[in-house]
Coordinates of C-alpha atoms and ligand atoms in Angstrom, one line a residue:
X1 CA -41.1 82.3 7.8
X2 CA -37.8 81.6 6.1
X3 CA -37.0 85.3 5.7
X4 CA -37.8 85.9 9.4
X5 CA -35.6 83.0 10.4
X6 CA -32.6 84.4 8.4
X7 CA -33.2 87.9 9.9
X8 CA -33.1 86.3 13.3
X9 CA -29.9 84.5 12.5
X10 CA -28.3 87.7 11.2
X11 CA -29.3 89.6 14.2
X12 CA -27.8 86.9 16.4
X13 CA -24.6 87.2 14.5
X14 CA -24.5 91.0 14.8
X15 CA -25.3 90.6 18.5
X16 CA -22.4 88.3 19.1
X17 CA -20.2 90.8 17.3
X18 CA -17.5 88.2 17.0
X19 CA -18.6 86.2 14.0
X20 CA -16.6 85.4 10.9
X21 CA -18.6 87.9 8.9
X22 CA -17.7 90.9 11.0
X23 CA -14.2 92.3 11.4
X24 CA -13.1 93.1 15.0
X25 CA -16.2 94.0 16.8
X26 CA -17.3 94.2 20.4
X27 CA -19.2 91.9 22.7
X28 CA -22.3 93.4 24.2
X29 CA -23.7 93.5 27.7
X30 CA -27.2 92.1 28.3
X31 CA -29.1 94.2 30.9
X32 CA -32.8 94.4 31.5
X33 CA -33.6 92.5 28.3
X34 CA -31.4 94.7 26.0
X35 CA -28.1 93.9 24.3
X36 CA -26.2 97.1 24.8
X37 CA -22.7 98.5 24.1
X38 CA -20.6 99.2 27.2
X39 CA -19.5 102.7 27.8
X40 CA -16.3 101.5 29.5
X41 CA -12.8 102.5 28.4
X42 CA -11.4 99.2 29.5
X43 CA -11.5 96.4 26.8
X44 CA -10.0 93.0 26.6
X45 CA -8.9 91.6 23.2
X46 CA -10.3 88.2 22.6
X47 CA -8.1 86.1 20.2
X48 CA -9.0 83.0 18.2
X49 CA -6.7 80.4 19.9
X50 CA -6.0 78.7 16.6
X51 CA -4.7 81.9 14.9
X52 CA -4.3 84.5 17.6
X53 CA -6.2 87.0 15.5
X54 CA -8.4 89.4 17.5
X55 CA -12.0 88.4 16.9
X56 CA -13.8 90.6 19.4
X57 CA -13.3 93.0 22.2
X58 CA -14.8 92.2 25.6
X59 CA -15.8 95.2 27.8
X60 CA -14.9 95.4 31.5
X61 CA -18.4 96.7 32.6
X62 CA -18.5 99.9 34.6
X63 CA -19.8 100.0 38.1
X64 CA -23.0 101.8 36.8
X65 CA -23.6 99.0 34.3
X66 CA -23.1 96.3 36.9
X67 CA -25.4 98.1 39.3
X68 CA -28.0 98.4 36.5
X69 CA -27.8 94.6 35.9
X70 CA -28.4 93.8 39.6
X71 CA -31.1 96.4 39.7
X72 CA -32.9 94.9 36.8
X73 CA -32.6 91.5 38.4
X74 CA -33.9 92.9 41.7
X75 CA -36.9 94.6 40.1
X76 CA -37.9 91.6 38.0
X77 CA -37.6 89.2 40.9
X78 CA -41.1 89.5 42.4
X79 CA -43.0 89.0 39.2
X80 CA -40.8 86.1 38.2
X81 CA -40.9 84.4 41.6
X82 CA -44.7 84.8 41.7
X83 CA -45.2 83.3 38.2
X84 CA -46.6 79.8 38.2
X85 CA -44.2 76.9 38.2
X86 CA -45.9 75.7 35.1
X87 CA -45.1 78.9 33.3
X88 CA -41.4 78.6 34.2
X89 CA -41.5 75.0 33.1
X90 CA -43.1 75.9 29.7
X91 CA -40.2 78.4 29.2
X92 CA -37.7 75.7 29.9
X93 CA -39.5 73.4 27.4
X94 CA -39.1 76.1 24.8
X95 CA -35.6 76.9 25.8
X96 CA -34.3 73.3 25.4
X97 CA -35.8 73.2 21.9
X98 CA -34.2 76.5 20.9
X99 CA -30.8 75.3 22.2
X100 CA -31.2 72.2 20.0
X101 CA -32.2 74.3 17.0
X102 CA -29.1 76.5 17.4
X103 CA -26.6 73.8 18.4
X104 CA -24.5 74.4 15.3
X105 CA -24.2 78.1 15.9
X106 CA -23.4 77.6 19.5
X107 CA -20.7 75.1 18.7
X108 CA -19.2 77.4 16.1
X109 CA -19.0 80.2 18.6
X110 CA -17.3 77.9 21.1
X111 CA -14.7 76.7 18.5
X112 CA -14.0 80.2 17.4
X113 CA -13.4 81.6 20.8
X114 CA -12.3 78.6 22.9
X115 CA -10.5 76.5 20.2
X116 CA -12.0 73.1 20.9
X117 CA -13.1 70.9 18.0
X118 CA -16.6 71.3 16.6
X119 CA -17.6 67.8 17.8
X120 CA -16.3 68.5 21.3
X121 CA -18.1 71.9 21.2
X122 CA -21.4 70.2 20.5
X123 CA -20.7 67.9 23.4
X124 CA -20.2 71.0 25.6
X125 CA -23.6 72.3 24.5
X126 CA -25.2 68.9 24.9
X127 CA -24.1 68.5 28.5
X128 CA -25.5 71.9 29.3
X129 CA -28.7 71.2 27.4
X130 CA -29.2 68.1 29.5
X131 CA -29.4 70.4 32.6
X132 CA -32.0 72.5 30.8
X133 CA -34.0 69.4 30.0
X134 CA -33.8 68.4 33.7
X135 CA -35.1 71.8 34.6
X136 CA -38.3 70.9 32.8
X137 CA -39.0 68.5 35.7
X138 CA -39.2 71.4 38.1
X139 CA -42.8 70.5 39.0
X140 CA -41.4 67.4 40.7
X141 CA -38.0 68.7 41.7
X142 CA -39.3 71.5 43.9
X143 CA -42.0 69.6 45.8
X144 CA -41.9 70.2 49.5
X145 CA -42.7 67.7 52.3
X146 CA -45.8 67.4 54.4
X147 CA -46.9 65.6 57.5
X148 CA -50.4 65.6 58.9
X149 CA -51.2 65.3 62.6
X150 CA -47.8 66.1 64.1
X151 CA -50.0 67.0 67.1
X152 CA -53.7 67.0 67.6
X153 CA -55.3 68.9 64.6
X154 CA -51.8 70.1 63.6
X155 CA -49.9 69.7 60.3
X156 CA -46.4 70.6 59.1
X157 CA -45.5 71.4 55.6
X158 CA -42.4 72.8 53.8
X159 CA -42.3 75.0 50.7
X160 CA -39.2 75.8 48.6
X161 CA -38.8 79.5 47.9
X162 CA -36.3 81.2 45.6
X163 CA -33.5 83.2 47.2
X164 CA -33.7 86.4 45.1
X165 CA -30.9 87.6 42.8
X166 CA -28.2 85.0 42.3
X167 CA -25.0 85.3 40.3
X168 CA -22.6 83.1 38.4
X169 CA -18.9 83.3 37.5
X170 CA -17.7 80.9 34.8
X171 CA -14.4 79.5 33.5
X172 CA -13.2 79.4 29.8
X173 CA -13.1 75.7 29.3
X174 CA -16.9 74.9 28.9
X175 CA -18.4 78.1 27.5
X176 CA -21.9 76.6 27.2
X177 CA -22.2 73.8 29.7
X178 CA -21.1 75.7 32.8
X179 CA -23.4 78.7 32.3
X180 CA -26.2 76.2 31.7
X181 CA -25.4 74.5 35.1
X182 CA -26.2 77.9 36.6
X183 CA -28.8 80.2 35.4
X184 CA -31.5 77.8 34.1
X185 CA -31.5 75.9 37.5
X186 CA -31.6 79.2 39.4
X187 CA -34.3 80.7 37.2
X188 CA -36.6 77.7 37.0
X189 CA -36.7 77.9 40.8
X190 CA -37.9 81.5 40.6
X191 CA -34.6 83.4 41.1
X192 CA -33.3 86.1 38.8
X193 CA -29.7 86.1 37.6
X194 CA -26.6 88.0 36.8
X195 CA -23.8 86.0 35.1
X196 CA -20.2 87.0 34.4
X197 CA -18.9 84.6 31.8
X198 CA -15.2 84.0 31.2
X199 CA -13.7 87.1 29.6
X200 CA -11.9 84.7 27.2
X201 CA -15.0 83.2 25.5
X202 CA -18.3 84.9 26.4
X203 CA -19.9 84.4 23.0
X204 CA -21.8 81.2 23.9
X205 CA -23.3 82.9 26.9
X206 CA -24.5 85.8 24.8
X207 CA -26.2 83.5 22.4
X208 CA -27.7 81.5 25.2
X209 CA -29.0 84.7 26.7
X210 CA -30.6 85.6 23.4
X211 CA -32.2 82.2 23.2
X212 CA -33.5 82.5 26.7
X213 CA -35.1 85.7 25.7
X214 CA -36.6 84.1 22.7
X215 CA -37.9 81.4 25.0
X216 CA -39.9 84.0 26.9
X217 CA -38.0 85.0 30.0
X218 CA -39.1 88.4 31.1
X219 CA -36.8 91.4 30.8
X220 CA -34.4 91.8 33.7
X221 CA -34.6 88.2 34.9
X222 CA -31.3 87.3 33.2
X223 CA -28.4 89.7 32.8
X224 CA -24.9 89.3 31.5
X225 CA -22.0 91.5 32.6
X226 CA -18.4 91.2 31.5
X227 CA -15.1 91.8 33.2
X228 CA -12.4 90.3 35.4
X229 CA -11.4 91.1 39.0
X230 CA -13.6 94.2 39.4
X231 CA -16.7 92.3 38.2
X232 CA -15.9 89.4 40.5
X233 CA -15.4 91.7 43.5
X234 CA -18.7 93.5 42.6
X235 CA -20.6 90.2 42.7
X236 CA -19.0 89.1 46.0
X237 CA -19.7 92.4 47.7
X238 CA -23.1 93.4 46.3
X239 CA -25.7 93.1 49.1
X240 CA -28.6 92.3 46.8
X241 CA -26.9 89.2 45.4
X242 CA -27.9 86.2 47.7
X243 CA -25.9 83.4 46.2
X244 CA -22.8 82.9 44.0
X245 CA -22.0 79.9 41.8
X246 CA -18.4 79.7 40.8
X247 CA -16.5 77.3 38.5
X248 CA -12.8 77.8 37.8
X249 CA -9.3 77.7 39.3
X250 CA -8.5 77.3 43.0
X251 CA -6.8 80.7 43.0
X252 CA -10.1 82.4 42.1
X253 CA -12.5 80.0 43.7
X254 CA -11.0 80.1 47.2
X255 CA -10.8 83.9 47.0
X256 CA -14.5 84.1 45.8
X257 CA -15.7 81.6 48.4
X258 CA -14.0 83.6 51.3
X259 CA -15.1 87.0 50.0
X260 CA -18.7 86.2 49.2
X261 CA -19.4 84.1 52.3
X262 CA -18.0 86.9 54.4
X263 CA -20.8 89.0 52.9
X264 CA -23.4 86.4 54.0
X265 CA -23.9 84.8 50.6
X266 CA -24.4 81.1 49.8
X267 CA -21.4 80.0 47.6
X268 CA -20.8 76.8 45.7
X269 CA -17.3 76.8 44.3
X270 CA -16.1 74.1 41.9
X271 CA -12.4 74.3 41.4
X272 CA -9.2 72.5 40.0
X273 CA -8.4 68.9 39.7
X274 CA -5.8 66.2 39.3
X275 CA -7.8 63.1 38.2
X276 CA -6.1 59.7 38.6
X277 CA -6.9 56.8 36.3
X278 CA -6.0 53.5 38.0
X279 CA -5.2 50.7 35.6
X280 CA -5.4 47.1 37.0
X281 CA -3.6 44.3 35.3
X282 CA -6.9 42.5 34.7
X283 CA -8.4 45.4 32.8
X284 CA -9.6 45.0 29.2
X285 CA -6.4 46.4 27.6
X286 CA -7.6 47.8 24.3
X287 CA -10.6 49.6 25.6
X288 CA -8.7 50.9 28.6
X289 CA -5.9 52.4 26.6
X290 CA -8.3 54.0 24.1
X291 CA -10.4 55.5 26.9
X292 CA -7.3 56.7 28.7
X293 CA -5.8 58.5 25.6
X294 CA -9.2 60.1 24.9
X295 CA -9.7 61.3 28.4
X296 CA -6.1 62.6 28.8
X297 CA -5.8 64.4 25.5
X298 CA -9.4 65.3 24.4
X299 CA -10.2 69.0 24.6
X300 CA -6.4 69.4 24.7
X301 CA -6.6 68.4 28.3
X302 CA -8.5 71.5 29.2
X303 CA -11.2 69.7 31.2
X304 CA -11.6 69.6 34.9
X305 CA -12.4 65.9 34.5
X306 CA -9.5 65.1 32.2
X307 CA -7.8 62.0 33.2
X308 CA -4.4 63.7 33.5
X309 CA -2.6 61.2 35.8
X310 CA -2.5 57.5 35.3
X311 CA -1.3 54.9 37.8
X312 CA -0.4 51.5 36.3
X313 CA -0.7 48.8 39.0
X314 CA 1.5 45.8 39.0
X315 CA 2.0 44.1 35.6
X316 CA -0.1 46.6 33.7
X317 CA 3.0 48.8 33.6
X318 CA 4.0 46.8 30.5
X319 CA 1.3 48.7 28.6
X320 CA 2.9 52.1 29.2
X321 CA 4.5 52.3 25.8
X322 CA 1.3 51.3 24.1
X323 CA -0.4 54.6 25.1
X324 CA 2.2 56.4 23.0
X325 CA 0.9 54.7 19.8
X326 CA -2.6 55.8 20.6
X327 CA -1.5 59.4 21.4
X328 CA 0.4 59.6 18.1
X329 CA -2.7 58.7 16.1
X330 CA -4.5 61.8 17.3
X331 CA -4.6 64.8 14.9
X332 CA -3.8 68.3 16.3
X333 CA -5.5 71.0 14.2
X334 CA -7.7 74.1 14.4
X335 CA -11.0 73.0 15.9
X336 CA -13.0 73.8 12.8
X337 CA -10.9 71.6 10.6
X338 CA -12.2 68.2 9.5
X339 CA -10.5 65.3 11.4
X340 CA -9.1 67.5 14.2
X341 CA -8.9 65.5 17.5
X342 CA -7.3 68.3 19.6
X343 CA -7.5 72.0 19.2
X344 CA -5.2 74.7 20.6
X345 CA -4.8 75.8 24.2
X346 CA -6.7 78.9 25.1
X347 CA -3.8 81.5 25.2
X348 CA -0.1 81.7 24.4
X349 CA 0.4 82.1 28.2
X350 CA -1.4 78.8 28.8
X351 CA 0.9 77.2 26.2
X352 CA 4.0 78.6 27.9
X353 CA 2.8 77.4 31.3
X354 CA 2.1 73.9 30.0
X355 CA 5.5 73.7 28.3
X356 CA 7.3 74.9 31.4
X357 CA 5.5 72.2 33.5
X358 CA 6.6 69.6 30.9
X359 CA 10.2 70.8 31.2
X360 CA 9.9 70.7 35.1
X361 CA 9.2 67.0 34.8
X362 CA 12.4 66.5 32.7
X363 CA 14.4 68.6 35.1
X364 CA 13.2 66.7 38.1
X365 CA 14.1 63.3 36.8
X366 CA 11.0 62.0 34.8
X367 CA 11.2 60.8 31.2
X368 CA 9.5 62.3 28.2
X369 CA 8.0 59.3 26.3
X370 CA 6.3 61.7 23.9
X371 CA 7.0 65.4 23.6
X372 CA 4.3 67.6 21.9
X373 CA 5.9 71.0 22.6
X374 CA 7.4 71.6 19.1
X375 CA 4.3 70.7 17.1
X376 CA 3.7 72.7 14.0
X377 CA 0.2 72.9 12.6
X378 CA 0.2 73.8 8.9
X379 CA -1.7 77.0 8.2
X380 CA -2.0 77.7 11.9
X381 CA 1.6 78.5 12.8
X382 CA 0.5 81.2 15.2
X383 CA -1.9 79.0 17.2
X384 CA -1.4 77.9 20.8
X385 CA -0.9 74.2 19.9
X386 CA 0.7 71.6 22.1
X387 CA 0.6 68.0 20.9
X388 CA -0.1 65.0 23.1
X389 CA 2.7 64.6 25.7
X390 CA 3.5 61.7 28.0
X391 CA 5.7 62.0 31.0
X392 CA 6.7 58.6 32.6
X393 CA 8.5 57.8 35.9
X394 CA 6.7 60.6 37.7
X395 CA 6.7 60.6 41.5
X396 CA 4.5 62.5 43.9
X397 CA 7.0 65.2 44.8
X398 CA 7.5 66.4 41.2
X399 CA 6.0 69.7 40.2
X400 CA 4.3 68.2 37.1
X401 CA 2.4 65.9 39.5
X402 CA 1.5 68.5 42.1
X403 CA 0.2 71.2 39.7
X404 CA -2.9 71.0 37.6
X405 CA -1.3 71.1 34.1
X406 CA -4.5 71.8 32.1
X407 CA -3.0 70.7 28.8
X408 CA -2.7 67.6 26.7
X409 CA -0.2 66.0 29.0
X410 CA -0.5 62.6 30.6
X411 CA 1.5 62.1 33.8
X412 CA 2.4 58.3 34.3
X413 CA 3.1 56.7 37.6
X414 CA 3.4 53.1 38.8
X415 CA 2.3 51.3 41.9
X416 CA 2.8 47.8 43.2
X417 CA -0.7 47.2 44.5
X418 CA -4.2 48.7 44.4
X419 CA -3.7 49.8 48.0
X420 CA -0.6 51.8 46.9
X421 CA -2.6 53.4 44.0
X422 CA -5.4 54.4 46.4
X423 CA -2.8 55.8 48.8
X424 CA -1.3 57.9 46.0
X425 CA -4.7 59.2 44.9
X426 CA -5.9 60.0 48.4
X427 CA -2.7 61.8 49.3
X428 CA -3.3 64.3 46.4
X429 CA -5.3 67.3 47.7
X430 CA -7.8 67.3 44.8
X431 CA -11.0 65.2 44.8
X432 CA -12.8 65.9 41.6
X433 CA -12.8 62.7 39.6
X434 CA -11.0 59.3 39.3
X435 CA -11.5 56.1 37.3
X436 CA -10.5 52.5 37.8
X437 CA -10.1 50.0 34.9
X438 CA -10.6 46.4 36.0
X439 CA -12.7 43.3 35.2
X440 CA -13.1 42.5 38.9
X441 CA -16.2 43.6 40.7
X442 CA -14.5 43.1 44.1
X443 CA -11.6 45.3 43.1
X444 CA -14.0 48.0 41.8
X445 CA -16.0 47.8 45.0
X446 CA -13.0 48.1 47.3
X447 CA -11.8 51.1 45.2
X448 CA -15.2 52.8 45.4
X449 CA -15.3 52.4 49.2
X450 CA -11.7 53.5 49.9
X451 CA -11.0 56.2 47.4
X452 CA -11.6 59.8 48.8
X453 CA -12.8 61.4 45.5
X454 CA -16.2 62.7 44.8
X455 CA -16.8 61.3 41.3
X456 CA -15.7 57.8 40.4
X457 CA -15.7 55.9 37.1
X458 CA -15.5 52.1 36.9
X459 CA -14.3 51.5 33.3
X460 CA -15.7 55.0 32.6
X461 CA -12.9 57.5 32.1
X462 CA -14.8 60.8 32.5
X463 CA -17.6 60.1 35.1
X464 CA -19.4 63.5 34.9
X465 CA -22.8 62.7 36.4
X466 CA -26.0 63.4 34.4
X467 CA -28.2 66.2 35.8
X468 CA -30.6 63.9 37.8
X469 CA -27.5 63.5 40.0
X470 CA -25.2 66.3 41.1
X471 CA -21.6 67.2 40.2
X472 CA -20.0 66.0 43.5
X473 CA -16.3 66.9 43.4
X474 CA -14.7 67.0 46.9
X475 CA -11.8 68.1 49.0
X476 CA -9.7 70.8 47.3
X477 CA -11.8 70.6 44.2
X478 CA -14.9 72.1 45.9
X479 CA -15.9 74.6 48.6
X480 CA -19.5 74.8 49.8
X481 CA -22.0 72.2 50.8
X482 CA -24.5 71.9 48.0
X483 CA -23.2 70.9 44.6
X484 CA -24.2 72.0 41.1
X485 CA -27.4 70.7 39.5
X486 CA -29.5 67.7 40.5
X487 CA -31.3 67.7 43.8
X488 CA -28.4 69.6 45.4
X489 CA -28.7 72.3 42.7
X490 CA -32.3 72.9 43.6
X491 CA -31.4 73.0 47.3
X492 CA -28.7 75.6 46.5
X493 CA -31.1 77.9 44.7
X494 CA -34.0 77.6 47.2
X495 CA -34.7 78.1 50.8
X496 CA -37.3 76.3 52.9
X497 CA -40.2 77.7 54.7
X498 CA -41.6 75.3 57.2
X499 CA -45.2 75.9 58.3
X500 CA -46.8 74.4 61.3
X501 CA -50.6 75.0 61.3
X502 CA -53.4 74.2 63.6
X503 CA -56.9 74.0 62.2
X504 CA -59.7 73.0 64.7
X505 CA -63.4 73.3 64.4
X506 CA -64.0 73.8 68.2
X507 CA -62.6 76.4 70.4
X508 CA -61.1 74.7 73.5
X509 CA -61.1 76.3 76.9
X510 CA -57.9 76.4 79.0
X511 CA -57.7 77.3 82.6
X512 CA -54.4 79.1 82.1
X513 CA -52.0 79.9 79.2
X514 CA -49.4 77.2 78.6
X515 CA -45.9 78.8 79.1
X516 CA -43.5 75.8 78.8
X517 CA -42.0 74.8 75.5
X518 CA -44.7 73.2 73.3
X519 CA -43.6 69.6 72.6
X520 CA -46.5 68.6 70.3
X521 CA -47.1 65.1 71.6
Ligands
NAD1 P1 -10.1 81.0 36.3 O1 -10.2 80.8 37.7 O2 -8.8 81.7 35.7 O3 -11.3 81.9 35.8 C1 -12.6 81.6 36.2 C2 -13.4 82.9 36.4 O4 -12.8 83.6 37.5 C3 -13.4 83.8 35.2 O5 -14.7 84.3 35.0 C4 -12.3 84.9 35.6 O6 -12.7 86.2 35.1 C5 -12.4 84.9 37.1 N1 -11.0 85.0 37.7 C6 -9.9 84.6 37.3 N2 -8.9 84.9 38.1 C7 -9.4 85.5 39.2 C8 -8.9 86.0 40.4 N3 -7.6 85.9 40.7 N4 -9.8 86.6 41.2 C9 -11.1 86.6 41.0 N5 -11.6 86.2 39.8 C10 -10.8 85.6 38.9 O7 -10.3 79.6 35.6 P2 -10.2 79.3 34.0 O8 -8.7 79.3 33.7 O9 -11.1 80.0 33.3 O10 -10.7 77.7 34.1 C11 -9.8 76.6 34.3 C12 -9.9 76.2 35.7 O11 -11.3 75.8 36.0 C13 -9.2 74.9 36.0 O12 -8.5 74.9 37.2 C14 -10.3 73.8 36.0 O13 -10.0 72.6 36.7 C15 -11.4 74.5 36.6 N6 -12.7 73.9 36.3 C16 -13.3 73.3 37.3 C17 -14.5 72.6 37.0 C18 -15.2 71.9 38.1 O14 -16.4 71.6 37.9 N7 -14.5 71.5 39.2 C19 -15.1 72.7 35.8 C20 -14.4 73.5 34.8 C21 -13.2 74.1 35.1

């Protein structure tokens, strides 16, 4: 058993092709149950963000390869959709266990390719795993509705059916969680899937595909293709694909929403954010400032739910300098180094963009309370590191406020009253997340009712809902009408059939056929 286990681990490492033990290798495609080398001549170098060494090459799949993936998904659909719901549930039970068993390996792959700390990478896997665990409740989640006697001897019932082939396009910042928001939900409903992970860190998706195969999904039901714009356009245009799930930037998400809906597809598109933390003067100071620093700088700010803007209300502004102490205590280092709190940014370009946005704050009249741009990390001098940065005196017209920074940068604003803080937040186009820190229930209640943001924390800095709820970002942070996971996720990946049936023992004689609209009284 032990030998077999180590063979399986070795084959997984070979499959990933980007492990420590291999020099530069290539990432495979997963089509029709096989991990295959792409025949493309277009490759993308994938760098470890802590060192900028090339660790694997990611193919831009050819049109033939992408067609083969959709074809495999199409062919396997009928058998999979017809399989019993208990069978699909059993696979999910096995899958969640395999993800737990391989947690360490998944986290290592994420740290290597994405840069976040190992502890944070485990959190990334855990939040995805929770969706898989929720999928195990499919027997309840996919129940329809029934009503007897809607008319004499007549009943109505609804069934939830899968859509067919669905597709997902994912961002770089949560290489395990976001793919797991998508294909397990879709597949447990009976759909088959084609996923295109971020070209910057597809390793976790490859391992998750291997584990799904080990859990027993049939060949062709899950396929992984790689690429950038061509792969995205292929997914948006392909007539066999019925629904597209997207998570990423507004630039890509709005484009994908428009293009895929034009082709008649369902689309759910989760996009960028600018999340405001509102600090009331009655908040529990120590806890609030710790939560704020963790949520602003954790994952180097590369979270769509990072608390990247803070509004100090009234006298709480006296605490502004105290955040600096907390930020300075955080350790910036390669994600696999003990004690690291923040890893590097994903690419040198991302670092440059973040540094330019920090400079724009200075140029437009804000103050740098803490500047992390010149940080040097010993042993990782080539990494894309930016240390925690705090910009104070920021006003709504400044570029550093208007743009999503996506780095370890906290933008600090002030407001006289809660109404002013709500006004600032509601005037920002994004509606992904927000959090208020207060000890007053009445203040919190007013905030919840008046804030126009889809996910709200009360003394909770990163209010990402668990999968029995849905991820309900709003306004510019979302396009579509059914959100990821939870009941809405099931709704997104299924369509209803509503059956009205009449069963009567006796045949009834009519003088004449009824031609007016039946009203079923
Ligand atoms: P991105 O938009 O650059 O990439 C996401 C995916 O889209 C990738 O697979 C990429 O290949 C593809 N893509 C990139 N540019 C494209 C274009 N112009 N046209 C078509 N396809 C394109 O996003 P990213 O940098 O990987 O991720 C960071 C962004 O994702 C941030 O804006 C963050 O807020 C957002 N995000 C949102 C959520 C959420 O749930 N709202 C969660 C995580 C990340």
